[in-house]
Coordinates of C-alpha atoms and ligand atoms in Angstrom, one line a residue:
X23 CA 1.0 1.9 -26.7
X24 CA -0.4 5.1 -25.1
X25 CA 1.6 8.7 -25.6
X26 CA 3.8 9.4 -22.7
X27 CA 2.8 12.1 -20.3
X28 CA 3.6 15.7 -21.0
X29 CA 6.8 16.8 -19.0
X30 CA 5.4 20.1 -17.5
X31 CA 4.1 20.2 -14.5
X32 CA 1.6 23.0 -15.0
X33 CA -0.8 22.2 -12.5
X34 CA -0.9 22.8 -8.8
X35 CA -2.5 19.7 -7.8
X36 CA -2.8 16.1 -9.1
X37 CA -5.5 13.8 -7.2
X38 CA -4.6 10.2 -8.0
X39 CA -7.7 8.0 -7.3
X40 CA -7.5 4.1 -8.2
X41 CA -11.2 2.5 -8.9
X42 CA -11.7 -1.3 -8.6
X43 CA -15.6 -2.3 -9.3
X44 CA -16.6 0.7 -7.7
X45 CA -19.9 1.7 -9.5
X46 CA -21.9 1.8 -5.8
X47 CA -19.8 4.1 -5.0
X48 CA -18.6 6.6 -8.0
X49 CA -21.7 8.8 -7.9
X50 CA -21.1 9.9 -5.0
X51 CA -17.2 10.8 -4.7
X52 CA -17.7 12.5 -8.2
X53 CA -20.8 14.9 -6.1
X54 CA -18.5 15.6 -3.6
X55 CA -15.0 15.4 -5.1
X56 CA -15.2 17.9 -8.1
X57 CA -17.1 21.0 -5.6
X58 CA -14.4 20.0 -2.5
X59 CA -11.7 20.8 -5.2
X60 CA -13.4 23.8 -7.2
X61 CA -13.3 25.2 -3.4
X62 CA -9.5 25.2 -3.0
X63 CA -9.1 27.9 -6.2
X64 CA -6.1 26.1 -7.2
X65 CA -5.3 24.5 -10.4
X66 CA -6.1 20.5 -10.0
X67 CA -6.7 17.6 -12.2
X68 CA -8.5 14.2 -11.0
X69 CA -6.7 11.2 -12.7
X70 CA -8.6 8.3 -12.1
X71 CA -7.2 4.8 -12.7
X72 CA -9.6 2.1 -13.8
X73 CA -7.7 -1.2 -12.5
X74 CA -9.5 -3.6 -14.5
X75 CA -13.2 -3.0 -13.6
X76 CA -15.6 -5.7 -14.3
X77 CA -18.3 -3.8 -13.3
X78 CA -19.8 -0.8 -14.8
X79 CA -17.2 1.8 -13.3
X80 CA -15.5 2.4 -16.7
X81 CA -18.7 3.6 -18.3
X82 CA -19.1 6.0 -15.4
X83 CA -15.6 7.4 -15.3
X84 CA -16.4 8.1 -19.1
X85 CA -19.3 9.8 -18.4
X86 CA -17.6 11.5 -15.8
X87 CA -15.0 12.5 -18.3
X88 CA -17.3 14.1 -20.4
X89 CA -18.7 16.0 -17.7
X90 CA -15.6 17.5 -16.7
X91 CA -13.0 16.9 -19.5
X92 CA -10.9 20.1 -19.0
X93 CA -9.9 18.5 -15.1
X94 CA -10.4 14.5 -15.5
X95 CA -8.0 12.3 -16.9
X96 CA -9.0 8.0 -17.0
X97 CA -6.1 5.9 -17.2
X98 CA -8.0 2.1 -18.2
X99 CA -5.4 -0.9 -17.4
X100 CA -5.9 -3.7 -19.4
X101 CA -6.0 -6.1 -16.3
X102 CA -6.2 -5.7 -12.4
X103 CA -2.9 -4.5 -11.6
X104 CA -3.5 -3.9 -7.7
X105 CA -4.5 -0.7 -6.1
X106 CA -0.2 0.4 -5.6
X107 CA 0.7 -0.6 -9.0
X108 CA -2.6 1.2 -9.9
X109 CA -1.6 4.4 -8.3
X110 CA 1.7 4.2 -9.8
X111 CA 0.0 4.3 -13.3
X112 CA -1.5 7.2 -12.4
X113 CA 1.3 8.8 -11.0
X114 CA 2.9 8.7 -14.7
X115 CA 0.4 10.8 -15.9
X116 CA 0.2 13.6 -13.0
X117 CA 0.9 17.1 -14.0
X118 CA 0.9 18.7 -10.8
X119 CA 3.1 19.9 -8.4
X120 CA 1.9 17.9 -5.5
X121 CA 0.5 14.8 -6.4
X122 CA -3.0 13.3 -3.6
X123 CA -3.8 9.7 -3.3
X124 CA -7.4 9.1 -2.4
X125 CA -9.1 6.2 -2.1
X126 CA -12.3 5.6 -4.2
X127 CA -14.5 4.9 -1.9
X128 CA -15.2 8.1 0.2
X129 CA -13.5 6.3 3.7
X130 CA -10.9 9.9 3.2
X131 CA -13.8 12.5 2.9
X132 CA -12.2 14.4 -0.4
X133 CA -13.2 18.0 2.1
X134 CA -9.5 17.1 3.5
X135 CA -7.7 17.6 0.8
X136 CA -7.0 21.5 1.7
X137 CA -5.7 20.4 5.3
X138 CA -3.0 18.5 3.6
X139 CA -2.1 21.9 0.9
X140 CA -1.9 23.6 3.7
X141 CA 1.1 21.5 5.1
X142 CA 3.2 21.2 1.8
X143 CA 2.8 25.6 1.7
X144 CA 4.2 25.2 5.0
X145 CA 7.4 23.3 3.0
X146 CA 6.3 19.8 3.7
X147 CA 7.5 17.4 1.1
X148 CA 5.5 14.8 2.4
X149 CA 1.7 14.8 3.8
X150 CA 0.9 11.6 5.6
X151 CA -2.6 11.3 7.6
X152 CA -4.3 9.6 10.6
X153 CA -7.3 9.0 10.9
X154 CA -9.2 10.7 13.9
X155 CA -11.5 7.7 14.7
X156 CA -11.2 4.8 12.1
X157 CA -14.6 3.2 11.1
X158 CA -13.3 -0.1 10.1
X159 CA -14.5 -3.3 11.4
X160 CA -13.7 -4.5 14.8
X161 CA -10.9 -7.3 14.0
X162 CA -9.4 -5.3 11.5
X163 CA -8.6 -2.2 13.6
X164 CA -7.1 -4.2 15.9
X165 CA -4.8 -6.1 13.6
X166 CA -3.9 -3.0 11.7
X167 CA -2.7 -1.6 14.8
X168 CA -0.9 -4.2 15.5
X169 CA 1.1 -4.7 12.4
X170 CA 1.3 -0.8 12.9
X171 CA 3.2 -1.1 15.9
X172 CA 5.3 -4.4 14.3
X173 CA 6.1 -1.8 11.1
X174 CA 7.4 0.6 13.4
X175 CA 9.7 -1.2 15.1
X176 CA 11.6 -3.5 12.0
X177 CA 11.6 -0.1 9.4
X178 CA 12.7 3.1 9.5
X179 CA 9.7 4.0 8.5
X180 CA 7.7 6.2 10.6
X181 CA 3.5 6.5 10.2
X182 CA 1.1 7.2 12.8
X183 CA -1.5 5.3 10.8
X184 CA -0.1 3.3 7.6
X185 CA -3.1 2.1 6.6
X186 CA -4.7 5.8 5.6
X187 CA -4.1 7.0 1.9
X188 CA -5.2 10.2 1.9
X189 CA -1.7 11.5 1.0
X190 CA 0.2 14.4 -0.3
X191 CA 3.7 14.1 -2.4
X192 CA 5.9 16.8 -3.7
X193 CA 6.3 16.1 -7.5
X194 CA 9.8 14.8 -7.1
X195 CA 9.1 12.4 -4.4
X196 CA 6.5 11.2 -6.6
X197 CA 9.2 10.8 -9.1
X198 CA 11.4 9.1 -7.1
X199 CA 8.7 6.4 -6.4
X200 CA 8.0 6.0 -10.3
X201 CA 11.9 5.6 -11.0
X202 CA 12.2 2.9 -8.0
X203 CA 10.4 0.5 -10.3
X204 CA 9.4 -2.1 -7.5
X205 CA 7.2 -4.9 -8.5
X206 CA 5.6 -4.9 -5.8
X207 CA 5.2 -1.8 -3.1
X208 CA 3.7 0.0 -0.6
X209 CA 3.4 3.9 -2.1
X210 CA 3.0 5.3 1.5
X211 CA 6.0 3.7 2.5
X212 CA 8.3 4.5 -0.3
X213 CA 7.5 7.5 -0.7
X214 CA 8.5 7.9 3.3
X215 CA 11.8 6.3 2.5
X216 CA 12.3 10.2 0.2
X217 CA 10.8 12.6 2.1
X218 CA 13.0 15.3 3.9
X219 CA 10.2 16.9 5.9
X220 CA 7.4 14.4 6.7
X221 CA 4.7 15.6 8.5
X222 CA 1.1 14.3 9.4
X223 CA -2.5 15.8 9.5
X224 CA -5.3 14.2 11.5
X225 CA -8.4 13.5 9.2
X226 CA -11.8 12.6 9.1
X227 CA -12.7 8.8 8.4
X228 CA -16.0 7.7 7.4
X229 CA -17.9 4.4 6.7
X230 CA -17.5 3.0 3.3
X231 CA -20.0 4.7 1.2
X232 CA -20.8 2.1 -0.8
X233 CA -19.7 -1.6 -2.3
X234 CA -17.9 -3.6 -0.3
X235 CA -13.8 -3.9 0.6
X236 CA -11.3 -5.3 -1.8
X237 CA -9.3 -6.1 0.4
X238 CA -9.9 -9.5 2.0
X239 CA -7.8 -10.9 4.7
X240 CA -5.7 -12.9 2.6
X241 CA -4.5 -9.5 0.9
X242 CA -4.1 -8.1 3.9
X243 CA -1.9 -10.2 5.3
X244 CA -0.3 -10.2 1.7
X245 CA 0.2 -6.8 1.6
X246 CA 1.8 -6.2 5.1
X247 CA 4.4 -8.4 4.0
X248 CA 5.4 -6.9 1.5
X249 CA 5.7 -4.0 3.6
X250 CA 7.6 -5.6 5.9
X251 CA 10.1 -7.5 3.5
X252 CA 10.2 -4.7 1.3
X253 CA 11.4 -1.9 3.6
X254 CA 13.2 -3.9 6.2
X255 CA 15.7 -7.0 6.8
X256 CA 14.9 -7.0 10.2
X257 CA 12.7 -10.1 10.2
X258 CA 15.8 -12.1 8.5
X259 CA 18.1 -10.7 10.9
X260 CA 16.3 -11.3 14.1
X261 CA 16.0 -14.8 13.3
X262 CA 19.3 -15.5 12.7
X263 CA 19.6 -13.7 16.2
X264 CA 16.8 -16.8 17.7
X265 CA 19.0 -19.4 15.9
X266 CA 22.2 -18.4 17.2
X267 CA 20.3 -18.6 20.4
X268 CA 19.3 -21.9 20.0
X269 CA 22.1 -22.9 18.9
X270 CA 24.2 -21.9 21.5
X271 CA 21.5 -23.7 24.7
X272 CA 21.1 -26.5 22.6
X273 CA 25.0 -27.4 22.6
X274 CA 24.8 -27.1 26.2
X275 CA 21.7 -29.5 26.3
X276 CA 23.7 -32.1 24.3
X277 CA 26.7 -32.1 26.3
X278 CA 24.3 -32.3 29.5
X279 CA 22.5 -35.1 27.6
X280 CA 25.8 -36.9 26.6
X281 CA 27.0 -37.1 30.1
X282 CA 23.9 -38.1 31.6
X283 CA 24.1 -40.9 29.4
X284 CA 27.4 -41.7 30.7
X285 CA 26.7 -41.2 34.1
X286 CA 23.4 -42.4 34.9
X287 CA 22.8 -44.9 32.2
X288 CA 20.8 -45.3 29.4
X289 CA 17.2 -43.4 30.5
X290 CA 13.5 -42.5 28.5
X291 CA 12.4 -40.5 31.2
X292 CA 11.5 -37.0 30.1
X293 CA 11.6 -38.3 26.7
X294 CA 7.9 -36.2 26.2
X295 CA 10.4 -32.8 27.5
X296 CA 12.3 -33.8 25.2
X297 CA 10.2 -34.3 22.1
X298 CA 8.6 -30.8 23.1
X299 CA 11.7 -28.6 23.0
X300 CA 12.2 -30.6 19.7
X301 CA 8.9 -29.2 18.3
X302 CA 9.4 -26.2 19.2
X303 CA 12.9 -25.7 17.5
X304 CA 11.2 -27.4 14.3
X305 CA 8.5 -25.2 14.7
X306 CA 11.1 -22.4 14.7
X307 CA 12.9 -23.8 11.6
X308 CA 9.8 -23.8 9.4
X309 CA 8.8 -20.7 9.8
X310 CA 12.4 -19.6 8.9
X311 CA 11.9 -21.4 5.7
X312 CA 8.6 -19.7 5.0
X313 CA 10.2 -16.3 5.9
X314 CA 13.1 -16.7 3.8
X315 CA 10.9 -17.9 1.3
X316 CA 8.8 -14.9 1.3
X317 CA 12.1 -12.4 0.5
X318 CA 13.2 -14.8 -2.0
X319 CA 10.1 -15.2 -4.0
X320 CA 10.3 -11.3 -4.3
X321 CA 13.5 -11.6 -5.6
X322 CA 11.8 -14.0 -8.0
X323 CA 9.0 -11.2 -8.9
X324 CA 11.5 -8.7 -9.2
X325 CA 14.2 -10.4 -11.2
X326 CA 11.5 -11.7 -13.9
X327 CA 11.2 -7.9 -15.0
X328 CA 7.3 -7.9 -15.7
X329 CA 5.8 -4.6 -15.8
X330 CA 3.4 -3.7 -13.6
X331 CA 0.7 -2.7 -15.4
X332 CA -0.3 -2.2 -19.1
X333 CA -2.2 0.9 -19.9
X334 CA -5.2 -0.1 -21.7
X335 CA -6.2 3.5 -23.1
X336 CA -6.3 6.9 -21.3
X337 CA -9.4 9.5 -21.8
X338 CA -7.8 13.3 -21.8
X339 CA -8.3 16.6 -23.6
X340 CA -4.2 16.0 -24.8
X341 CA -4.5 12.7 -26.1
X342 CA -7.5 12.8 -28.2
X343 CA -7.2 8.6 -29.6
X344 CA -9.5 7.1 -27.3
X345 CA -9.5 3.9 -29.2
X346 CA -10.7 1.0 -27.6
X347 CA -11.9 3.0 -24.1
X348 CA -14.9 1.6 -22.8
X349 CA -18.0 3.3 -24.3
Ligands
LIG28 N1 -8.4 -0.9 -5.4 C1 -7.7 -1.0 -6.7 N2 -7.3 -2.3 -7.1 C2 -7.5 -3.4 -6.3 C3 -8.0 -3.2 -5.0 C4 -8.5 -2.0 -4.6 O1 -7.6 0.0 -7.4 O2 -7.1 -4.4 -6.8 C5 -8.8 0.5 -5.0 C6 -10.3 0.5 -4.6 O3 -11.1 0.7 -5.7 C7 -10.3 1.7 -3.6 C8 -8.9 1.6 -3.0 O4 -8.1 0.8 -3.9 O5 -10.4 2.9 -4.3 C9 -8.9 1.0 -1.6 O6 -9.6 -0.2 -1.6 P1 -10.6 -0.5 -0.4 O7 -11.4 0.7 0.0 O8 -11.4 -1.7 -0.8 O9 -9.6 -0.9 0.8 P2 -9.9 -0.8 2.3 O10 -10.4 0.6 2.6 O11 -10.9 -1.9 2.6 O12 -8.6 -1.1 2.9
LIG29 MG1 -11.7 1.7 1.8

Protein backbone atom coordinates (compact mmCIF):
# COMPACT_ATOMS: atom_id res chain seq x y z
CA UNK A 1 0.00 0.00 0.00
CA UNK A 2 1.08 3.63 -0.89
CA UNK A 3 2.38 6.19 2.02
CA UNK A 4 -0.36 8.41 3.20
CA UNK A 5 -0.28 12.01 2.19
CA UNK A 6 1.68 14.55 4.16
CA UNK A 7 -0.67 16.50 6.51
CA UNK A 8 0.56 20.14 5.72
CA UNK A 9 -1.03 21.97 3.51
CA UNK A 10 1.88 24.04 2.22
CA UNK A 11 0.72 24.86 -1.03
CA UNK A 12 -1.69 27.45 -2.25
CA UNK A 13 -3.29 25.53 -4.97
CA UNK A 14 -4.02 21.91 -5.69
CA UNK A 15 -5.36 21.10 -9.44
CA UNK A 16 -6.97 17.74 -9.34
CA UNK A 17 -7.30 16.43 -12.96
CA UNK A 18 -8.66 12.67 -13.49
CA UNK A 19 -7.32 11.02 -17.00
CA UNK A 20 -9.32 8.16 -18.60
CA UNK A 21 -7.52 6.99 -22.05
CA UNK A 22 -6.74 10.35 -22.71
CA UNK A 23 -3.44 10.25 -24.77
CA UNK A 24 -5.17 12.52 -27.85
CA UNK A 25 -5.59 14.85 -25.63
CA UNK A 26 -2.60 15.12 -22.86
CA UNK A 27 -0.15 16.99 -25.03
CA UNK A 28 -2.02 19.57 -25.22
CA UNK A 29 -3.46 20.40 -21.61
CA UNK A 30 0.12 19.78 -20.37
CA UNK A 31 1.18 22.98 -23.23
CA UNK A 32 -1.29 24.97 -21.86
CA UNK A 33 -1.86 23.84 -18.23
CA UNK A 34 1.69 24.23 -16.68
CA UNK A 35 2.29 28.23 -18.41
CA UNK A 36 -1.65 29.10 -17.33
CA UNK A 37 -0.52 28.08 -13.74
CA UNK A 38 3.24 29.42 -13.78
CA UNK A 39 1.16 32.80 -14.63
CA UNK A 40 -0.89 32.95 -11.39
CA UNK A 41 2.70 33.33 -9.19
CA UNK A 42 1.19 31.16 -6.62
CA UNK A 43 2.36 28.03 -5.13
CA UNK A 44 0.35 25.05 -7.10
CA UNK A 45 0.75 21.41 -7.66
CA UNK A 46 -1.02 19.36 -10.69
CA UNK A 47 -2.11 15.88 -9.20
CA UNK A 48 -3.23 13.88 -11.94
CA UNK A 49 -5.15 10.64 -11.39
CA UNK A 50 -4.69 7.93 -13.91
CA UNK A 51 -8.12 5.89 -13.63
CA UNK A 52 -7.08 2.83 -15.14
CA UNK A 53 -5.83 3.91 -18.66
CA UNK A 54 -5.61 1.31 -21.29
CA UNK A 55 -4.15 3.51 -23.56
CA UNK A 56 -0.84 5.12 -23.48
CA UNK A 57 -1.83 8.03 -20.99
CA UNK A 58 0.27 6.57 -18.07
CA UNK A 59 3.51 6.66 -20.07
CA UNK A 60 2.73 10.26 -20.77
CA UNK A 61 1.79 11.42 -17.32
CA UNK A 62 5.34 9.83 -16.47
CA UNK A 63 6.97 11.71 -18.91
CA UNK A 64 5.19 14.58 -17.84
CA UNK A 65 6.30 13.86 -14.34
CA UNK A 66 9.77 14.01 -15.17
CA UNK A 67 9.39 17.14 -16.94
CA UNK A 68 7.97 18.85 -14.11
CA UNK A 69 8.62 16.77 -10.97
CA UNK A 70 8.92 19.60 -8.36
CA UNK A 71 4.80 20.49 -9.25
CA UNK A 72 3.30 17.02 -10.61
CA UNK A 73 2.11 14.34 -8.68
CA UNK A 74 0.43 10.85 -10.63
CA UNK A 75 -1.82 8.91 -8.55
CA UNK A 76 -2.08 5.28 -10.97
CA UNK A 77 -5.40 3.26 -9.68
CA UNK A 78 -5.17 -0.21 -10.24
CA UNK A 79 -8.63 -0.35 -12.08
CA UNK A 80 -11.18 2.24 -13.58
CA UNK A 81 -12.69 3.61 -10.55
CA UNK A 82 -14.94 6.33 -12.30
CA UNK A 83 -14.05 9.93 -12.86
CA UNK A 84 -15.72 11.02 -8.86
CA UNK A 85 -14.12 8.25 -7.15
CA UNK A 86 -11.15 9.24 -9.33
CA UNK A 87 -11.08 12.77 -8.08
CA UNK A 88 -11.63 11.65 -4.67
CA UNK A 89 -8.20 9.76 -4.95
CA UNK A 90 -6.71 12.71 -5.86
CA UNK A 91 -8.17 14.71 -3.31
CA UNK A 92 -6.18 12.45 -0.68
CA UNK A 93 -3.11 13.54 -1.91
CA UNK A 94 -3.72 17.52 -2.26
CA UNK A 95 -1.59 19.78 -0.39
CA UNK A 96 -3.09 22.91 -1.13
CA UNK A 97 -5.20 25.24 0.38
CA UNK A 98 -7.86 25.34 -2.31
CA UNK A 99 -8.14 22.27 -4.09
CA UNK A 100 -9.36 22.77 -8.56
CA UNK A 101 -11.05 19.98 -10.41
CA UNK A 102 -10.47 20.16 -14.11
CA UNK A 103 -11.43 17.99 -16.56
CA UNK A 104 -8.68 16.34 -18.80
CA UNK A 105 -9.84 17.12 -21.74
CA UNK A 106 -9.44 20.97 -22.31
CA UNK A 107 -13.64 21.46 -22.46
CA UNK A 108 -12.61 24.03 -18.95
CA UNK A 109 -9.75 26.12 -20.80
CA UNK A 110 -7.06 25.67 -17.64
CA UNK A 111 -6.69 30.10 -18.47
CA UNK A 112 -9.75 30.11 -15.91
CA UNK A 113 -8.31 28.87 -13.20
CA UNK A 114 -7.38 32.62 -11.80
CA UNK A 115 -11.07 33.75 -12.19
CA UNK A 116 -12.08 31.17 -9.69
CA UNK A 117 -8.79 32.34 -7.02
CA UNK A 118 -10.04 35.40 -7.36
CA UNK A 119 -13.48 34.38 -5.80
CA UNK A 120 -12.08 32.23 -2.81
CA UNK A 121 -9.62 35.78 -1.93
CA UNK A 122 -12.89 37.33 -1.95
CA UNK A 123 -13.79 34.51 1.14
CA UNK A 124 -15.64 32.10 -1.08
CA UNK A 125 -15.51 28.62 0.26
CA UNK A 126 -16.81 27.27 -2.71
CA UNK A 127 -16.21 28.13 -6.57
CA UNK A 128 -18.76 26.63 -8.78
CA UNK A 129 -18.87 27.59 -12.81
CA UNK A 130 -21.17 28.01 -15.76
CA UNK A 131 -20.36 27.71 -18.77
CA UNK A 132 -20.82 30.86 -21.05
CA UNK A 133 -21.88 28.93 -24.18
CA UNK A 134 -21.64 25.07 -23.82
CA UNK A 135 -20.15 23.26 -26.94
CA UNK A 136 -21.74 19.97 -26.28
CA UNK A 137 -23.74 18.16 -28.72
CA UNK A 138 -27.19 19.11 -29.51
CA UNK A 139 -29.31 16.25 -27.47
CA UNK A 140 -27.11 16.43 -24.68
CA UNK A 141 -27.48 20.13 -23.89
CA UNK A 142 -30.81 19.83 -23.95
CA UNK A 143 -31.19 16.93 -21.57
CA UNK A 144 -28.53 18.35 -19.26
CA UNK A 145 -30.64 21.28 -18.91
CA UNK A 146 -33.31 19.49 -18.28
CA UNK A 147 -32.16 17.22 -15.45
CA UNK A 148 -30.65 20.75 -14.39
CA UNK A 149 -33.88 22.15 -13.82
CA UNK A 150 -35.33 18.51 -12.32
CA UNK A 151 -31.98 18.75 -9.71
CA UNK A 152 -33.03 22.08 -8.76
CA UNK A 153 -36.19 21.48 -7.78
CA UNK A 154 -35.98 17.81 -5.63
CA UNK A 155 -32.29 19.00 -3.74
CA UNK A 156 -31.19 21.69 -1.94
CA UNK A 157 -28.69 21.96 -4.06
CA UNK A 158 -28.25 24.99 -5.96
CA UNK A 159 -25.90 25.12 -9.53
CA UNK A 160 -26.46 27.18 -12.39
CA UNK A 161 -24.74 24.53 -14.51
CA UNK A 162 -24.02 21.03 -12.66
CA UNK A 163 -22.55 19.51 -15.33
CA UNK A 164 -19.28 21.97 -15.42
CA UNK A 165 -16.16 20.82 -13.25
CA UNK A 166 -14.00 23.49 -13.35
CA UNK A 167 -14.34 23.92 -9.53
CA UNK A 168 -12.70 25.54 -6.55
CA UNK A 169 -12.84 24.01 -2.81
CA UNK A 170 -11.50 25.34 0.37
CA UNK A 171 -9.20 22.62 1.85
CA UNK A 172 -11.78 21.65 4.54
CA UNK A 173 -14.70 21.32 2.20
CA UNK A 174 -12.48 19.16 0.41
CA UNK A 175 -12.05 17.27 3.54
CA UNK A 176 -15.38 17.05 4.37
CA UNK A 177 -16.08 15.34 0.98
CA UNK A 178 -13.11 12.76 1.61
CA UNK A 179 -14.54 11.85 5.29
CA UNK A 180 -18.22 11.43 3.71
CA UNK A 181 -16.98 8.22 2.26
CA UNK A 182 -19.86 7.69 -0.35
CA UNK A 183 -19.61 4.87 -2.68
CA UNK A 184 -20.95 6.46 -5.10
CA UNK A 185 -21.10 10.53 -5.56
CA UNK A 186 -21.37 13.52 -7.29
CA UNK A 187 -18.11 15.86 -5.98
CA UNK A 188 -19.92 19.08 -7.19
CA UNK A 189 -22.80 18.30 -5.32
CA UNK A 190 -21.37 17.23 -2.07
CA UNK A 191 -19.23 19.49 -1.82
CA UNK A 192 -22.36 22.14 -2.19
CA UNK A 193 -24.09 20.27 0.62
CA UNK A 194 -20.56 22.15 2.91
CA UNK A 195 -20.10 25.17 1.54
CA UNK A 196 -21.05 28.44 3.63
CA UNK A 197 -20.43 30.95 0.86
CA UNK A 198 -21.08 29.41 -2.63
CA UNK A 199 -20.57 31.49 -5.33
CA UNK A 200 -20.25 30.97 -9.27
CA UNK A 201 -18.02 32.37 -12.11
CA UNK A 202 -19.04 32.30 -15.76
CA UNK A 203 -16.27 30.45 -17.89
CA UNK A 204 -15.18 29.71 -21.20
CA UNK A 205 -16.25 26.25 -22.71
CA UNK A 206 -14.55 24.78 -25.63
CA UNK A 207 -14.89 21.74 -28.05
CA UNK A 208 -13.24 18.63 -26.85
CA UNK A 209 -9.71 18.87 -27.84
CA UNK A 210 -9.28 15.60 -28.54
CA UNK A 211 -10.45 11.71 -28.06
CA UNK A 212 -13.78 11.17 -27.64
CA UNK A 213 -16.44 11.39 -24.42
CA UNK A 214 -16.56 8.83 -21.70
CA UNK A 215 -19.40 9.32 -20.96
CA UNK A 216 -22.09 7.50 -22.94
CA UNK A 217 -25.71 7.85 -22.40
CA UNK A 218 -26.11 4.98 -20.36
CA UNK A 219 -23.70 6.83 -17.74
CA UNK A 220 -25.32 9.68 -18.03
CA UNK A 221 -28.39 8.72 -17.11
CA UNK A 222 -26.48 6.57 -14.47
CA UNK A 223 -24.91 9.34 -13.09
CA UNK A 224 -27.92 11.81 -12.66
CA UNK A 225 -29.35 9.34 -10.58
CA UNK A 226 -27.17 9.04 -8.39
CA UNK A 227 -27.38 12.62 -8.04
CA UNK A 228 -30.72 12.63 -7.61
CA UNK A 229 -31.08 9.60 -5.05
CA UNK A 230 -28.08 10.65 -3.41
CA UNK A 231 -28.87 14.25 -2.43
CA UNK A 232 -32.63 14.05 -2.31
CA UNK A 233 -35.71 11.81 -1.09
CA UNK A 234 -37.93 13.83 -2.97
CA UNK A 235 -38.45 11.34 -5.76
CA UNK A 236 -39.60 8.69 -2.99
CA UNK A 237 -41.70 11.13 -1.33
CA UNK A 238 -43.60 12.52 -4.27
CA UNK A 239 -44.68 9.21 -5.20
CA UNK A 240 -46.00 8.20 -2.27
CA UNK A 241 -47.86 11.72 -2.70
CA UNK A 242 -49.23 10.18 -6.65
CA UNK A 243 -50.18 6.89 -4.74
CA UNK A 244 -52.08 8.35 -2.04
CA UNK A 245 -53.67 10.12 -4.94
CA UNK A 246 -54.62 7.20 -6.57
CA UNK A 247 -55.58 5.70 -3.97
CA UNK A 248 -57.93 8.01 -2.74
CA UNK A 249 -59.98 8.41 -6.78
CA UNK A 250 -59.66 4.95 -7.09
CA UNK A 251 -61.91 4.08 -3.87
CA UNK A 252 -64.34 6.46 -5.29
CA UNK A 253 -64.20 4.63 -8.69
CA UNK A 254 -64.98 1.33 -6.95
CA UNK A 255 -67.82 2.37 -4.97
CA UNK A 256 -69.17 4.12 -8.29
CA UNK A 257 -68.42 0.82 -10.04
CA UNK A 258 -70.05 -1.32 -7.13
CA UNK A 259 -73.23 0.55 -7.41
CA UNK A 260 -73.50 0.58 -11.01
CA UNK A 261 -73.38 -2.94 -10.83
CA UNK A 262 -76.24 -2.92 -8.48
CA UNK A 263 -78.15 -0.57 -10.24
CA UNK A 264 -77.86 -0.99 -13.75
CA UNK A 265 -76.89 -4.56 -14.04
CA UNK A 266 -74.10 -6.44 -14.96
CA UNK A 267 -72.43 -4.23 -17.99
CA UNK A 268 -68.86 -4.53 -20.36
CA UNK A 269 -69.30 -1.31 -21.80
CA UNK A 270 -66.30 0.87 -21.24
CA UNK A 271 -64.49 -2.07 -20.33
CA UNK A 272 -61.41 -0.64 -22.84
CA UNK A 273 -61.76 2.90 -20.20
CA UNK A 274 -61.40 0.65 -17.90
CA UNK A 275 -58.48 -1.50 -18.89
CA UNK A 276 -56.70 2.00 -19.72
CA UNK A 277 -56.84 3.68 -16.24
CA UNK A 278 -55.70 0.15 -15.18
CA UNK A 279 -52.45 0.51 -17.28
CA UNK A 280 -51.87 3.47 -16.38
CA UNK A 281 -51.87 2.76 -12.49
CA UNK A 282 -49.64 -0.42 -13.32
CA UNK A 283 -47.56 1.70 -15.28
CA UNK A 284 -47.35 3.89 -12.23
CA UNK A 285 -46.63 1.00 -9.82
CA UNK A 286 -43.58 -0.29 -11.90
CA UNK A 287 -41.91 2.53 -12.06
CA UNK A 288 -42.17 2.85 -8.22
CA UNK A 289 -40.62 -0.46 -7.98
CA UNK A 290 -37.73 0.53 -10.21
CA UNK A 291 -37.37 3.83 -8.26
CA UNK A 292 -37.29 2.20 -5.01
CA UNK A 293 -35.10 -0.19 -6.37
CA UNK A 294 -32.62 2.36 -7.40
CA UNK A 295 -32.27 3.90 -3.50
CA UNK A 296 -32.11 0.47 -2.32
CA UNK A 297 -29.42 -0.98 -4.53
CA UNK A 298 -27.31 2.01 -3.14
CA UNK A 299 -27.95 0.97 0.11
CA UNK A 300 -26.68 -2.39 -1.20
CA UNK A 301 -23.33 -0.52 -2.67
CA UNK A 302 -22.94 1.35 0.32
CA UNK A 303 -23.56 -1.33 3.06
CA UNK A 304 -21.00 -3.89 1.17
CA UNK A 305 -18.15 -1.45 2.35
CA UNK A 306 -15.90 -1.69 -0.84
CA UNK A 307 -13.47 0.89 -1.26
CA UNK A 308 -13.54 3.01 -3.92
CA UNK A 309 -10.51 2.76 -5.49
CA UNK A 310 -7.13 1.10 -4.95
CA UNK A 311 -4.08 3.22 -5.50
CA UNK A 312 -1.90 1.40 -7.78
CA UNK A 313 1.42 3.54 -7.25
CA UNK A 314 1.86 7.38 -7.04
CA UNK A 315 4.90 9.28 -8.92
CA UNK A 316 6.15 12.34 -6.45
CA UNK A 317 9.31 13.98 -5.36
CA UNK A 318 8.10 12.77 -1.49
CA UNK A 319 7.51 9.28 -2.20
CA UNK A 320 10.45 8.28 -4.03
CA UNK A 321 9.24 4.00 -4.47
CA UNK A 322 7.76 4.14 -7.77
CA UNK A 323 7.50 0.42 -7.90
CA UNK A 324 5.36 -0.99 -10.35
CA UNK A 325 4.37 2.69 -12.18
CA UNK A 326 4.06 2.32 -15.64
CA UNK A 327 7.45 2.96 -17.44
N1 LIG B 1 -12.89 10.23 -16.60
C1 LIG B 1 -12.29 9.39 -15.65
N2 LIG B 1 -12.82 8.14 -15.47
C2 LIG B 1 -13.91 7.69 -16.16
C3 LIG B 1 -14.51 8.57 -17.11
C4 LIG B 1 -13.97 9.82 -17.29
O1 LIG B 1 -11.32 9.76 -15.00
O2 LIG B 1 -14.32 6.55 -15.95
C5 LIG B 1 -12.31 11.59 -16.81
C6 LIG B 1 -11.95 11.93 -18.25
O3 LIG B 1 -10.65 11.49 -18.56
C7 LIG B 1 -12.06 13.44 -18.24
C8 LIG B 1 -13.19 13.70 -17.25
O4 LIG B 1 -13.29 12.51 -16.45
O5 LIG B 1 -10.88 14.06 -17.76
C9 LIG B 1 -14.50 14.01 -17.92
O6 LIG B 1 -14.81 13.06 -18.92
P1 LIG B 1 -15.41 13.48 -20.33
O7 LIG B 1 -14.73 14.71 -20.83
O8 LIG B 1 -15.36 12.28 -21.22
O9 LIG B 1 -16.90 13.80 -19.95
P2 LIG B 1 -17.87 14.82 -20.72
O10 LIG B 1 -17.15 16.13 -20.87
O11 LIG B 1 -18.18 14.18 -22.04
O12 LIG B 1 -19.03 14.91 -19.78
MG1 LIG C 1 -15.42 16.58 -21.40
Amino acid sequence: MVEPPLPEQTLDLSVVIPVYNEQDVLPALFERLYPALDALGRSYEVIFVDDGSRDRSPALLREQYQRRPDVTRVIYLRANAGQHAALMAGFEYTRGKTVVTLDADLQNPPEEIGKLLEQIDAGHDYVGSIRRQRKDSWWRDKASRAMNRLREKITNIHMTDQGCMLRAYDRDIVQAMLDSHEAQTFIPALGYLYAGHPTEVVVEHEERAAGESKYPLYKLIHLNFDLMTGFSLAPLQIFSVVGFFISVVSFFFVIYLALRRLIVGPEVEGVFTLFAILFLVAGIILFGIGLLGEYVGRILVQSRGRPRYLVGCVLSKEHDDDKGCPS
